[in-house]
Short mmCIF file of C-alpha atoms in Angstrom, two decimals:
data_model
loop_
_atom_site.label_atom_id
_atom_site.label_comp_id
_atom_site.label_asym_id
_atom_site.label_seq_id
_atom_site.Cartn_x
_atom_site.Cartn_y
_atom_site.Cartn_z
CA MET K 126 52.99 59.49 101.01
CA THR K 127 53.48 56.01 99.69
CA ASP K 128 55.43 52.90 100.94
CA SER K 129 58.02 51.82 98.45
CA THR K 130 57.25 48.43 96.61
CA TYR K 131 61.39 48.21 95.51
CA ARG K 132 62.22 44.41 96.79
CA ILE K 133 65.45 41.80 95.94
CA GLN K 134 64.29 38.88 94.78
CA GLY K 135 66.37 36.00 96.68
CA ALA K 136 66.13 32.12 96.68
CA THR K 137 64.33 32.45 100.03
CA GLY K 138 62.01 35.09 98.84
CA GLU K 139 61.86 38.88 98.65
CA TRP K 140 63.97 41.13 100.67
CA GLU K 141 63.57 44.77 101.71
CA VAL K 142 66.39 47.37 101.57
CA VAL K 143 66.87 49.95 104.53
CA ILE K 144 68.90 52.98 103.31
CA GLY K 145 70.58 55.90 105.47
CA LEU K 146 72.67 58.51 103.70
CA GLU K 147 75.15 60.88 105.88
CA VAL K 148 75.78 63.83 103.40
CA HIS K 149 79.06 65.88 103.63
CA ALA K 150 78.50 69.38 102.11
CA GLN K 151 81.30 71.78 102.06
CA ILE K 152 80.27 75.15 103.74
CA THR K 153 80.24 77.98 101.19
CA SER K 154 82.93 80.28 102.89
CA LYS K 155 86.06 82.12 101.89
CA ALA K 156 88.04 81.09 105.10
CA LYS K 157 88.08 77.36 106.61
CA LEU K 158 86.18 76.68 109.70
CA PHE K 159 88.62 77.48 112.52
CA SER K 160 91.26 79.88 110.43
CA GLY K 161 91.83 82.19 107.95
CA ALA K 162 93.11 80.24 105.16
CA SER K 163 91.30 80.26 101.75
CA THR K 164 88.76 77.79 100.69
CA GLU K 165 89.08 78.18 96.86
CA PHE K 166 89.00 75.06 94.51
CA GLY K 167 91.95 74.02 92.30
CA ALA K 168 95.11 75.87 93.90
CA GLU K 169 98.41 74.00 94.24
CA PRO K 170 98.87 71.63 96.80
CA ASN K 171 99.48 72.82 100.35
CA SER K 172 99.38 76.62 98.97
CA GLN K 173 96.25 77.21 101.47
CA VAL K 174 97.58 76.14 104.97
CA SER K 175 97.59 78.33 107.84
CA LEU K 176 99.29 77.13 111.00
CA VAL K 177 96.33 76.16 112.84
CA ASP K 178 95.27 73.87 109.90
CA ALA K 179 98.87 72.28 109.71
CA ALA K 180 98.44 71.70 113.74
CA MET K 181 101.33 74.02 114.82
CA PRO K 182 102.04 73.51 118.62
CA GLY K 183 100.25 76.56 120.57
CA MET K 184 97.90 77.35 117.93
CA LEU K 185 94.11 77.81 118.61
CA PRO K 186 90.94 77.51 116.53
CA VAL K 187 88.98 80.38 116.38
CA PRO K 188 84.90 79.48 114.96
CA ASN K 189 84.20 80.95 111.48
CA ARG K 190 80.71 82.92 111.80
CA GLU K 191 80.08 82.65 108.63
CA CYS K 192 80.26 78.96 108.87
CA VAL K 193 77.53 78.63 111.60
CA ARG K 194 75.35 80.94 110.23
CA GLN K 195 75.22 78.70 107.15
CA ALA K 196 74.50 75.68 108.92
CA VAL K 197 71.74 77.47 111.10
CA ARG K 198 69.85 78.68 107.46
CA THR K 199 70.23 74.99 106.03
CA GLY K 200 68.67 73.87 109.37
CA MET K 201 65.79 76.15 108.99
CA ALA K 202 65.31 75.43 105.36
CA ILE K 203 64.37 71.85 106.20
CA ASP K 204 62.52 73.34 109.09
CA ALA K 205 64.60 71.75 111.65
CA GLN K 206 65.29 72.11 115.24
CA ILE K 207 67.80 74.82 116.02
CA ASN K 208 69.80 74.25 118.80
CA LYS K 209 70.62 77.49 120.78
CA TRP K 210 73.34 75.74 122.46
CA SER K 211 76.00 73.36 121.04
CA ARG K 212 79.25 72.19 121.44
CA PHE K 213 82.41 70.60 119.55
CA ASP K 214 83.78 67.46 120.36
CA ARG K 215 87.29 65.95 119.51
CA LYS K 216 86.83 62.28 117.08
CA ASN K 217 90.49 61.19 117.65
CA TYR K 218 92.24 59.04 114.99
CA PHE K 219 95.47 59.26 113.41
CA TYR K 220 95.73 59.45 109.82
CA ALA K 221 98.33 60.99 107.93
CA ASP K 222 96.09 63.68 106.07
CA LEU K 223 94.89 64.73 109.73
CA PRO K 224 97.83 66.35 111.36
CA GLN K 225 96.39 67.38 114.74
CA GLY K 226 95.58 63.61 115.26
CA TYR K 227 91.82 64.38 115.97
CA GLN K 228 88.92 65.97 114.04
CA ILE K 229 86.75 68.53 115.63
CA SER K 230 83.15 67.50 115.13
CA GLN K 231 80.20 67.62 116.97
CA LEU K 232 78.45 64.47 118.40
CA TYR K 233 77.07 65.01 121.40
CA HIS K 234 75.37 68.37 120.88
CA PRO K 235 74.86 69.19 116.92
CA ILE K 236 73.95 72.60 116.18
CA VAL K 237 71.03 71.27 114.11
CA GLY K 238 68.29 68.67 115.46
CA GLU K 239 65.50 66.63 113.59
CA GLY K 240 64.04 68.23 110.38
CA VAL K 241 62.49 66.64 107.06
CA ILE K 242 62.72 66.62 103.47
CA THR K 243 60.02 65.76 100.96
CA VAL K 244 60.89 64.44 97.60
CA THR K 245 59.07 63.76 94.50
CA LEU K 246 59.58 59.95 93.68
CA ASP K 247 59.24 60.23 90.24
CA GLU K 248 61.02 63.40 88.73
CA LYS K 249 59.34 62.95 85.25
CA ASP K 250 56.05 63.35 87.06
CA PRO K 251 56.01 66.18 89.34
CA ASN K 252 52.33 64.97 90.43
CA SER K 253 53.43 61.52 91.33
CA ALA K 254 53.52 60.09 95.17
CA THR K 255 55.95 62.16 97.57
CA LYS K 256 57.51 60.75 100.80
CA GLU K 257 58.79 62.52 103.97
CA ILE K 258 62.67 61.81 104.39
CA GLY K 259 63.81 62.34 108.33
CA VAL K 260 67.07 64.18 109.04
CA GLU K 261 68.23 63.41 112.34
CA ARG K 262 70.67 65.88 112.72
CA ILE K 263 73.27 68.66 111.07
CA HIS K 264 76.36 69.03 112.60
CA ILE K 265 79.31 71.07 111.53
CA GLU K 266 83.10 70.02 111.34
CA GLN K 267 86.53 70.38 109.84
CA ASP K 268 87.59 68.23 106.93
CA ALA K 269 90.68 66.39 106.65
CA GLY K 270 93.48 66.91 103.92
CA LYS K 271 94.03 64.86 100.83
CA LEU K 272 96.65 61.90 100.24
CA MET K 273 98.27 61.65 96.85
CA HIS K 274 99.63 58.41 95.77
CA ASP K 275 100.35 59.43 92.17
CA GLN K 276 103.23 61.41 92.55
CA HIS K 277 106.02 59.01 93.23
CA PRO K 278 106.71 55.33 92.60
CA THR K 279 107.41 54.47 96.20
CA ARG K 280 105.80 57.32 98.41
CA SER K 281 102.64 59.13 98.85
CA TYR K 282 102.24 62.83 99.34
CA VAL K 283 100.19 65.01 101.70
CA ASP K 284 98.02 68.10 100.48
CA LEU K 285 96.55 70.08 103.29
CA ASN K 286 94.51 72.37 101.39
CA ARG K 287 91.28 70.91 102.30
CA SER K 288 92.50 70.30 106.24
CA GLY K 289 90.10 72.50 107.96
CA VAL K 290 87.78 73.36 105.36
CA ALA K 291 84.11 73.25 106.71
CA LEU K 292 81.64 70.82 106.31
CA MET K 293 78.04 70.20 107.41
CA GLU K 294 77.36 66.46 108.12
CA ILE K 295 73.67 65.79 107.21
CA VAL K 296 72.71 62.94 108.74
CA SER K 297 69.32 61.26 107.48
CA ARG K 298 67.07 59.10 109.14
CA PRO K 299 67.43 55.16 107.81
CA ASP K 300 63.78 56.16 106.13
CA MET K 301 64.44 55.40 102.40
CA ARG K 302 63.34 51.89 100.72
CA SER K 303 64.65 51.91 97.46
CA PRO K 304 67.74 53.59 95.04
CA GLN K 305 65.40 55.75 93.64
CA GLU K 306 64.27 57.28 97.04
CA ALA K 307 67.82 57.58 97.87
CA GLY K 308 68.58 59.50 94.52
CA ALA K 309 65.68 61.88 95.07
CA TYR K 310 66.68 62.80 98.23
CA VAL K 311 70.24 63.55 97.59
CA ARG K 312 68.57 65.50 94.32
CA LYS K 313 66.24 67.47 96.47
CA LEU K 314 68.91 68.23 99.40
CA ARG K 315 71.41 69.43 96.80
CA SER K 316 68.78 71.88 95.43
CA ILE K 317 67.94 73.24 98.92
CA LEU K 318 71.38 73.77 99.71
CA ARG K 319 71.95 75.58 96.28
CA TYR K 320 69.15 77.87 96.84
CA VAL K 321 69.99 78.45 100.33
CA GLY K 322 73.72 79.19 99.03
CA SER K 323 75.32 77.10 102.06
CA CYS K 324 76.65 74.57 99.51
CA ASP K 325 77.80 74.77 95.80
CA GLY K 326 76.59 70.97 95.63
CA ASN K 327 79.45 70.20 93.15
CA MET K 328 79.73 66.75 93.69
CA GLU K 329 82.66 66.09 90.99
CA GLU K 330 84.88 68.77 92.94
CA GLY K 331 84.21 67.10 96.34
CA SER K 332 81.92 69.73 97.66
CA MET K 333 79.13 67.42 98.47
CA ARG K 334 79.52 63.53 98.68
CA ALA K 335 77.50 60.68 100.49
CA ASP K 336 78.20 58.20 102.85
CA VAL K 337 75.47 55.03 102.16
CA ASN K 338 74.42 53.27 104.74
CA VAL K 339 72.38 49.75 103.68
CA SER K 340 71.34 46.99 105.16
CA VAL K 341 68.82 44.16 104.33
CA ARG K 342 65.81 42.60 105.74
CA LYS K 343 62.53 40.30 105.34
CA PRO K 344 59.92 42.80 104.82
CA GLY K 345 58.68 43.69 108.66
CA ASP K 346 61.70 42.34 110.15
CA GLU K 347 64.06 44.39 112.31
CA PHE K 348 66.54 46.24 111.16
CA GLY K 349 69.91 44.07 109.51
CA THR K 350 73.40 44.76 109.92
CA ARG K 351 74.51 47.58 107.90
CA THR K 352 77.47 48.62 106.22
CA GLU K 353 78.49 51.99 105.36
CA THR K 354 80.21 52.84 101.55
CA LYS K 355 82.15 56.27 101.89
CA ASN K 356 82.51 59.27 99.85
CA VAL K 357 80.17 58.42 96.93
CA ASN K 358 80.36 61.70 94.49
CA SER K 359 77.33 61.61 92.18
CA VAL K 360 73.85 60.74 92.49
CA ARG K 361 74.12 58.03 90.15
CA PHE K 362 76.66 56.06 91.93
CA VAL K 363 74.90 56.47 94.90
CA MET K 364 72.09 54.37 93.54
CA ALA K 365 74.01 52.04 91.98
CA VAL K 366 75.89 51.47 95.26
CA ILE K 367 72.50 50.68 97.05
CA GLU K 368 71.69 48.04 94.19
CA GLN K 369 74.81 46.37 94.45
CA GLU K 370 75.49 46.49 97.96
CA ALA K 371 71.99 45.29 98.60
CA GLN K 372 72.26 42.36 96.68
CA ARG K 373 75.41 41.34 97.61
CA GLN K 374 74.13 41.33 101.17
CA VAL K 375 71.31 38.97 100.44
CA ASP K 376 73.50 36.84 98.35
CA VAL K 377 75.67 36.66 101.20
CA LEU K 378 72.66 35.97 103.88
CA GLU K 379 71.17 33.27 101.50
CA ALA K 380 74.25 31.41 101.62
CA GLY K 381 74.06 31.25 105.04
CA GLY K 382 76.64 33.85 105.92
CA LYS K 383 76.34 37.16 108.24
CA ILE K 384 76.93 40.90 107.49
CA VAL K 385 79.97 42.67 109.19
CA GLN K 386 79.16 46.05 110.06
CA GLU K 387 82.20 47.50 107.80
CA THR K 388 83.21 50.61 106.23
CA ARG K 389 83.17 49.68 101.98
CA LEU K 390 84.10 51.80 98.93
CA TYR K 391 82.45 51.70 95.86
CA ASP K 392 84.62 50.95 92.56
CA PRO K 393 82.47 52.33 89.80
CA ASP K 394 84.63 50.80 87.03
CA ARG K 395 83.71 47.16 88.28
CA ASN K 396 80.46 48.65 89.63
CA GLU K 397 81.03 46.65 92.77
CA THR K 398 81.64 47.89 96.66
CA ARG K 399 84.63 46.61 98.53
CA SER K 400 85.63 46.13 102.19
CA MET K 401 87.78 48.53 103.76
CA ARG K 402 87.94 48.20 107.49
CA SER K 403 85.46 47.26 110.04
CA LYS K 404 83.34 49.74 111.18
CA GLU K 405 84.14 52.19 113.94
CA ASP K 406 81.76 53.01 116.77
CA ALA K 407 81.66 56.34 118.44
CA HIS K 408 83.71 54.96 121.58
CA ASP K 409 86.54 54.15 119.12
CA TYR K 410 87.07 57.68 118.66
CA ARG K 411 87.41 58.39 122.45
CA TYR K 412 84.95 61.73 121.91
CA PHE K 413 85.49 64.22 124.50
CA PRO K 414 84.60 67.98 124.74
CA ASP K 415 87.24 70.28 122.58
CA PRO K 416 89.15 72.19 125.22
CA ASP K 417 90.14 75.15 123.17
CA LEU K 418 86.83 75.70 121.99
CA LEU K 419 83.74 77.10 124.24
CA PRO K 420 80.15 76.17 123.08
CA LEU K 421 78.33 78.00 120.57
CA GLU K 422 75.81 80.07 122.00
CA LEU K 423 72.98 81.52 119.73
CA ASP K 424 70.69 84.40 120.43
CA ASP K 425 67.30 85.14 119.04
CA ALA K 426 68.86 88.28 116.91
CA PHE K 427 71.38 86.06 115.34
CA LEU K 428 68.56 83.38 114.45
CA GLU K 429 66.45 85.96 113.48
CA GLU K 430 69.12 87.42 110.74
CA CYS K 431 69.49 84.12 109.65
CA ARG K 432 65.68 83.15 108.87
CA ALA K 433 65.40 86.82 107.22
CA SER K 434 68.08 86.00 104.79
CA LEU K 435 66.34 82.73 103.67
CA PRO K 436 65.08 82.92 99.75
CA GLU K 437 62.07 81.44 98.44
CA LEU K 438 62.68 77.82 98.59
CA PRO K 439 61.90 75.42 95.63
CA ASP K 440 58.51 74.00 96.85
CA ALA K 441 56.99 77.48 97.60
CA LYS K 442 58.46 78.84 94.54
CA ARG K 443 57.08 75.76 92.35
CA ALA K 444 53.82 76.61 94.43
CA ARG K 445 53.83 79.99 93.22
CA TYR K 446 54.46 79.39 89.53
CA GLU K 447 51.55 76.89 89.38
CA GLY K 448 49.12 79.29 91.38
CA GLU K 449 50.14 82.67 90.60
CA LEU K 450 51.68 82.25 86.89
CA GLY K 451 49.50 79.39 85.88
CA LEU K 452 52.57 77.34 84.80
CA SER K 453 52.19 73.44 84.29
CA ALA K 454 53.20 71.28 87.20
CA TYR K 455 55.70 69.56 85.15
CA ASN K 456 57.26 73.16 83.89
CA ALA K 457 57.11 74.18 87.24
CA ALA K 458 58.86 71.58 88.98
CA VAL K 459 61.95 71.75 86.22
CA LEU K 460 61.93 75.48 86.45
CA THR K 461 62.58 75.40 90.10
CA ALA K 462 64.60 72.22 90.57
CA GLU K 463 67.75 74.24 90.49
CA HIS K 464 68.04 77.72 91.68
CA GLU K 465 70.02 79.08 88.47
CA THR K 466 67.14 77.71 86.30
CA ALA K 467 64.69 79.50 88.59
CA ARG K 468 66.74 82.83 88.69
CA TRP K 469 67.24 82.88 85.08
CA PHE K 470 63.43 82.39 84.26
CA GLU K 471 62.47 84.98 86.89
CA GLU K 472 64.85 87.31 84.84
CA LEU K 473 63.55 86.72 81.80
CA ALA K 474 59.80 86.94 82.43
CA ALA K 475 60.73 90.35 84.60
CA ALA K 476 62.46 91.59 81.31
CA GLY K 477 59.40 90.78 79.18
CA GLY K 478 57.10 92.49 81.06
CA ASP K 479 53.56 92.76 79.71
CA LYS K 480 54.76 91.82 76.05
CA VAL K 481 55.73 87.98 77.33
CA THR K 482 53.39 85.85 79.26
CA ALA K 483 55.09 83.41 82.02
CA LYS K 484 53.78 80.48 79.92
CA ALA K 485 55.55 81.84 76.77
CA ALA K 486 58.76 82.76 78.75
CA ALA K 487 58.63 79.30 80.39
CA ASN K 488 58.05 77.23 76.79
CA TRP K 489 60.79 78.88 75.35
CA LEU K 490 63.41 78.62 78.11
CA LEU K 491 62.48 74.47 78.28
CA SER K 492 62.41 73.68 74.68
CA ASP K 493 64.43 76.31 72.53
CA LEU K 494 67.16 77.39 75.10
CA PHE K 495 67.65 74.01 77.03
CA GLY K 496 67.68 72.37 73.63
CA ALA K 497 70.13 74.90 72.56
CA LEU K 498 72.30 74.69 75.69
CA ASN K 499 72.31 70.77 75.42
CA ARG K 500 73.47 71.03 71.73
CA LEU K 501 76.08 73.69 73.03
CA GLY K 502 77.34 71.62 76.19
CA LYS K 503 76.66 74.52 78.33
CA GLY K 504 74.39 75.03 81.62
CA VAL K 505 71.71 77.68 81.71
CA GLU K 506 74.45 79.81 83.89
CA ASP K 507 76.85 80.09 80.72
CA SER K 508 74.26 80.75 78.09
CA PRO K 509 75.54 83.02 75.30
CA VAL K 510 72.00 84.53 75.27
CA SER K 511 70.87 86.53 78.48
CA PRO K 512 67.59 86.71 79.88
CA LYS K 513 67.04 90.07 78.72
CA GLN K 514 67.86 88.92 74.78
CA GLY K 515 65.78 86.17 75.11
CA ALA K 516 62.84 88.51 76.20
CA GLU K 517 63.44 90.74 73.59
CA LEU K 518 63.35 88.07 71.09
CA LEU K 519 60.01 86.57 72.47
CA ALA K 520 58.78 90.40 72.63
CA LEU K 521 59.26 90.55 68.80
CA VAL K 522 57.67 87.39 68.33
CA ALA K 523 54.40 88.36 70.21
CA ASP K 524 53.62 91.60 68.52
CA GLY K 525 53.89 90.08 65.27
CA THR K 526 57.61 91.66 64.29
CA ILE K 527 58.84 88.40 63.44
CA SER K 528 57.04 84.73 63.01
CA ASN K 529 57.67 82.12 65.21
CA THR K 530 59.60 80.29 62.67
CA LEU K 531 61.64 83.51 61.91
CA GLY K 532 62.14 83.63 65.74
CA LYS K 533 63.84 80.27 65.73
CA GLN K 534 66.41 81.64 62.98
CA VAL K 535 67.15 84.53 64.77
CA PHE K 536 67.82 82.63 67.99
CA GLU K 537 70.49 80.65 66.31
CA ILE K 538 72.07 83.87 64.78
CA MET K 539 71.97 85.06 68.86
CA LEU K 540 74.10 82.26 69.78
CA GLU K 541 76.47 82.49 66.97
CA THR K 542 76.85 86.02 67.38
CA GLY K 543 76.02 87.33 70.71
CA GLN K 544 73.83 89.83 69.11
CA ASP K 545 70.27 91.27 70.14
CA ALA K 546 67.20 90.26 68.27
CA GLY K 547 66.38 93.53 66.97
CA THR K 548 69.63 94.38 65.56
CA ILE K 549 69.45 90.82 63.51
CA VAL K 550 66.08 91.78 62.58
CA GLU K 551 66.88 94.95 61.10
CA GLU K 552 70.46 94.14 59.60
CA ARG K 553 68.81 91.03 57.84
CA GLY K 554 65.70 92.49 56.84
CA LEU K 555 63.87 90.03 58.58
CA LYS K 556 60.78 91.98 59.75
CA GLN K 557 57.73 89.75 59.14
CA THR K 558 55.26 91.93 56.66
CA SER K 559 51.54 92.11 56.78
CA ASP K 560 51.25 93.89 53.54
CA THR K 561 48.19 92.08 51.91
CA GLY K 562 48.85 93.06 48.25
CA ALA K 563 52.24 91.79 48.12
CA ILE K 564 50.86 88.43 50.18
CA GLU K 565 47.75 88.22 47.69
CA ALA K 566 50.30 88.49 44.50
CA GLU K 567 52.04 85.37 45.70
CA ILE K 568 49.40 83.53 46.80
CA ALA K 569 47.96 84.08 42.87
CA LYS K 570 51.27 82.71 41.73
CA VAL K 571 50.90 79.50 43.98
CA MET K 572 47.16 78.78 42.83
CA ALA K 573 48.12 79.23 39.42
CA ALA K 574 51.29 76.92 39.59
CA ASN K 575 49.19 74.29 41.47
CA GLU K 576 45.49 74.26 39.55
CA ASP K 577 44.93 70.42 39.91
CA LYS K 578 45.16 71.05 43.79
CA VAL K 579 42.77 74.11 43.78
CA ALA K 580 40.39 72.05 42.26
CA GLU K 581 40.94 69.19 44.31
CA TYR K 582 40.34 71.51 47.66
CA ARG K 583 37.41 73.01 46.24
CA GLY K 584 35.96 69.51 45.85
CA GLY K 585 36.22 68.95 49.31
CA LYS K 586 39.93 67.76 50.33
CA ASP K 587 40.40 70.46 52.92
CA LYS K 588 43.77 69.16 54.24
CA LEU K 589 45.37 70.84 51.31
CA PHE K 590 44.89 74.13 52.73
CA GLY K 591 48.28 73.56 54.79
CA PHE K 592 49.76 73.07 51.47
CA PHE K 593 48.95 76.45 50.05
CA VAL K 594 49.83 77.98 53.52
CA GLY K 595 53.36 76.53 53.31
CA GLN K 596 54.13 77.30 49.71
CA THR K 597 52.67 80.83 50.33
CA MET K 598 55.25 81.28 53.12
CA LYS K 599 57.99 79.69 51.20
CA ALA K 600 57.46 82.24 48.58
CA MET K 601 57.57 84.93 50.92
CA ALA K 602 60.85 83.60 52.32
CA GLY K 603 59.15 83.02 55.62
CA LYS K 604 58.48 86.88 56.24
CA ALA K 605 54.83 86.66 55.93
CA ASN K 606 52.39 87.17 58.73
CA PRO K 607 50.83 84.03 59.18
CA SER K 608 47.47 85.00 59.95
CA VAL K 609 47.25 87.38 57.34
CA VAL K 610 48.15 84.45 55.01
CA ASN K 611 45.23 82.14 56.19
CA GLU K 612 42.52 84.81 56.14
CA LEU K 613 43.78 85.53 52.29
CA LEU K 614 44.12 82.32 51.07
CA LYS K 615 40.54 81.58 52.70
CA LYS K 616 39.13 84.13 50.54
CA ALA K 617 41.06 83.06 47.39
CA LEU K 618 40.54 79.66 47.49
CA GLY K 619 36.73 80.26 48.49
#
């Protein structure tokens, strides 16, 4: 644990920033929170709207059990309090994309209480300081629809496909003190959600977005007045909002002004926040218990089922990779940061069996495979090479069938053709040779063509040994066994 040293330098001295995040995460489910309408992304406008979502008279909401289950599993993943009794409330406000005139949410009795998320402050150094960020609550609520302003010159249209989609609102404590801490928190939370499978974490598609609460104060003073910047949809933008909004507040205060509690909007093109409206308090929404929904009461069997379904989480997996597999702290951290990467690595290691060490598998995945995928603009889930194919390639290198150099060539061919490594090696005659007679013959030719360098080597210029290795490997088209080449060269050179 460490205290942040991030400060904003003002004319009157240093200022400290105080940050809290409200992350809205779309719950992974095929149907909406209170109806059977589909949640699939990218459908035609208003093609996934039930009578409940459209607020037709007499339509009653029915809670989706899977949405409740996913919220509970998320709470368990951050070691939070799970409330066996919770209740839905109506949050009343009028907006064109909210047909009911209210949102069904949970204010007074959320399904998940306090928890904690531990973040590493420097993601490039997994052994750097950590910090615990408190989570105040997780509640479930329905999303609103979407207004479309670019379909007509004088009218706005409403798409209700998102109306009623289930959200978890994950509310942090105001424990963060720098943009870096906030960025680390969002990355870690997204990783946990993906591991659990309760949200896909796709911020570009809007299935995860953050409301960023920022205030400033002189170090050690009481909390200042906060503003809330709505619907920020990337880690980079979250950090930019904090930097810009905190600086704006310092400028206002040092000019003798006051910070107004308000809701703001971030403009990434201008890298600035703009005022939207004054910030409402709970009483402005006239919350009251939803009369159409009974309280949620969770029994022990349901909670045990939720807990038993949890996977190995990133922190535990990272510790296992370091302790049991002997991976470096950095490699273990990178491999476990995303669920898909960890899954790919474990399938690779399992397919390699006794022939491929965990270290070799990790090094190849993080260097060769990641390098190729970055070049192709693909993620590991879209890799043209499967874990089984990768394991076969590594096994061929490990048992000496091909050299490391040939292995890289074979890998490039695999990326282009999709063929297995063994097939490529056989069809193209790429097997490594340990034929001492053939290697000795080439060594003799190399030495005869470079008599001056042979004399220099024998005169004490040991560094020339690498030159002879390179020339021999070149003459053998890279197919000679490097260890055999080294051994025979030492004998020949004396």
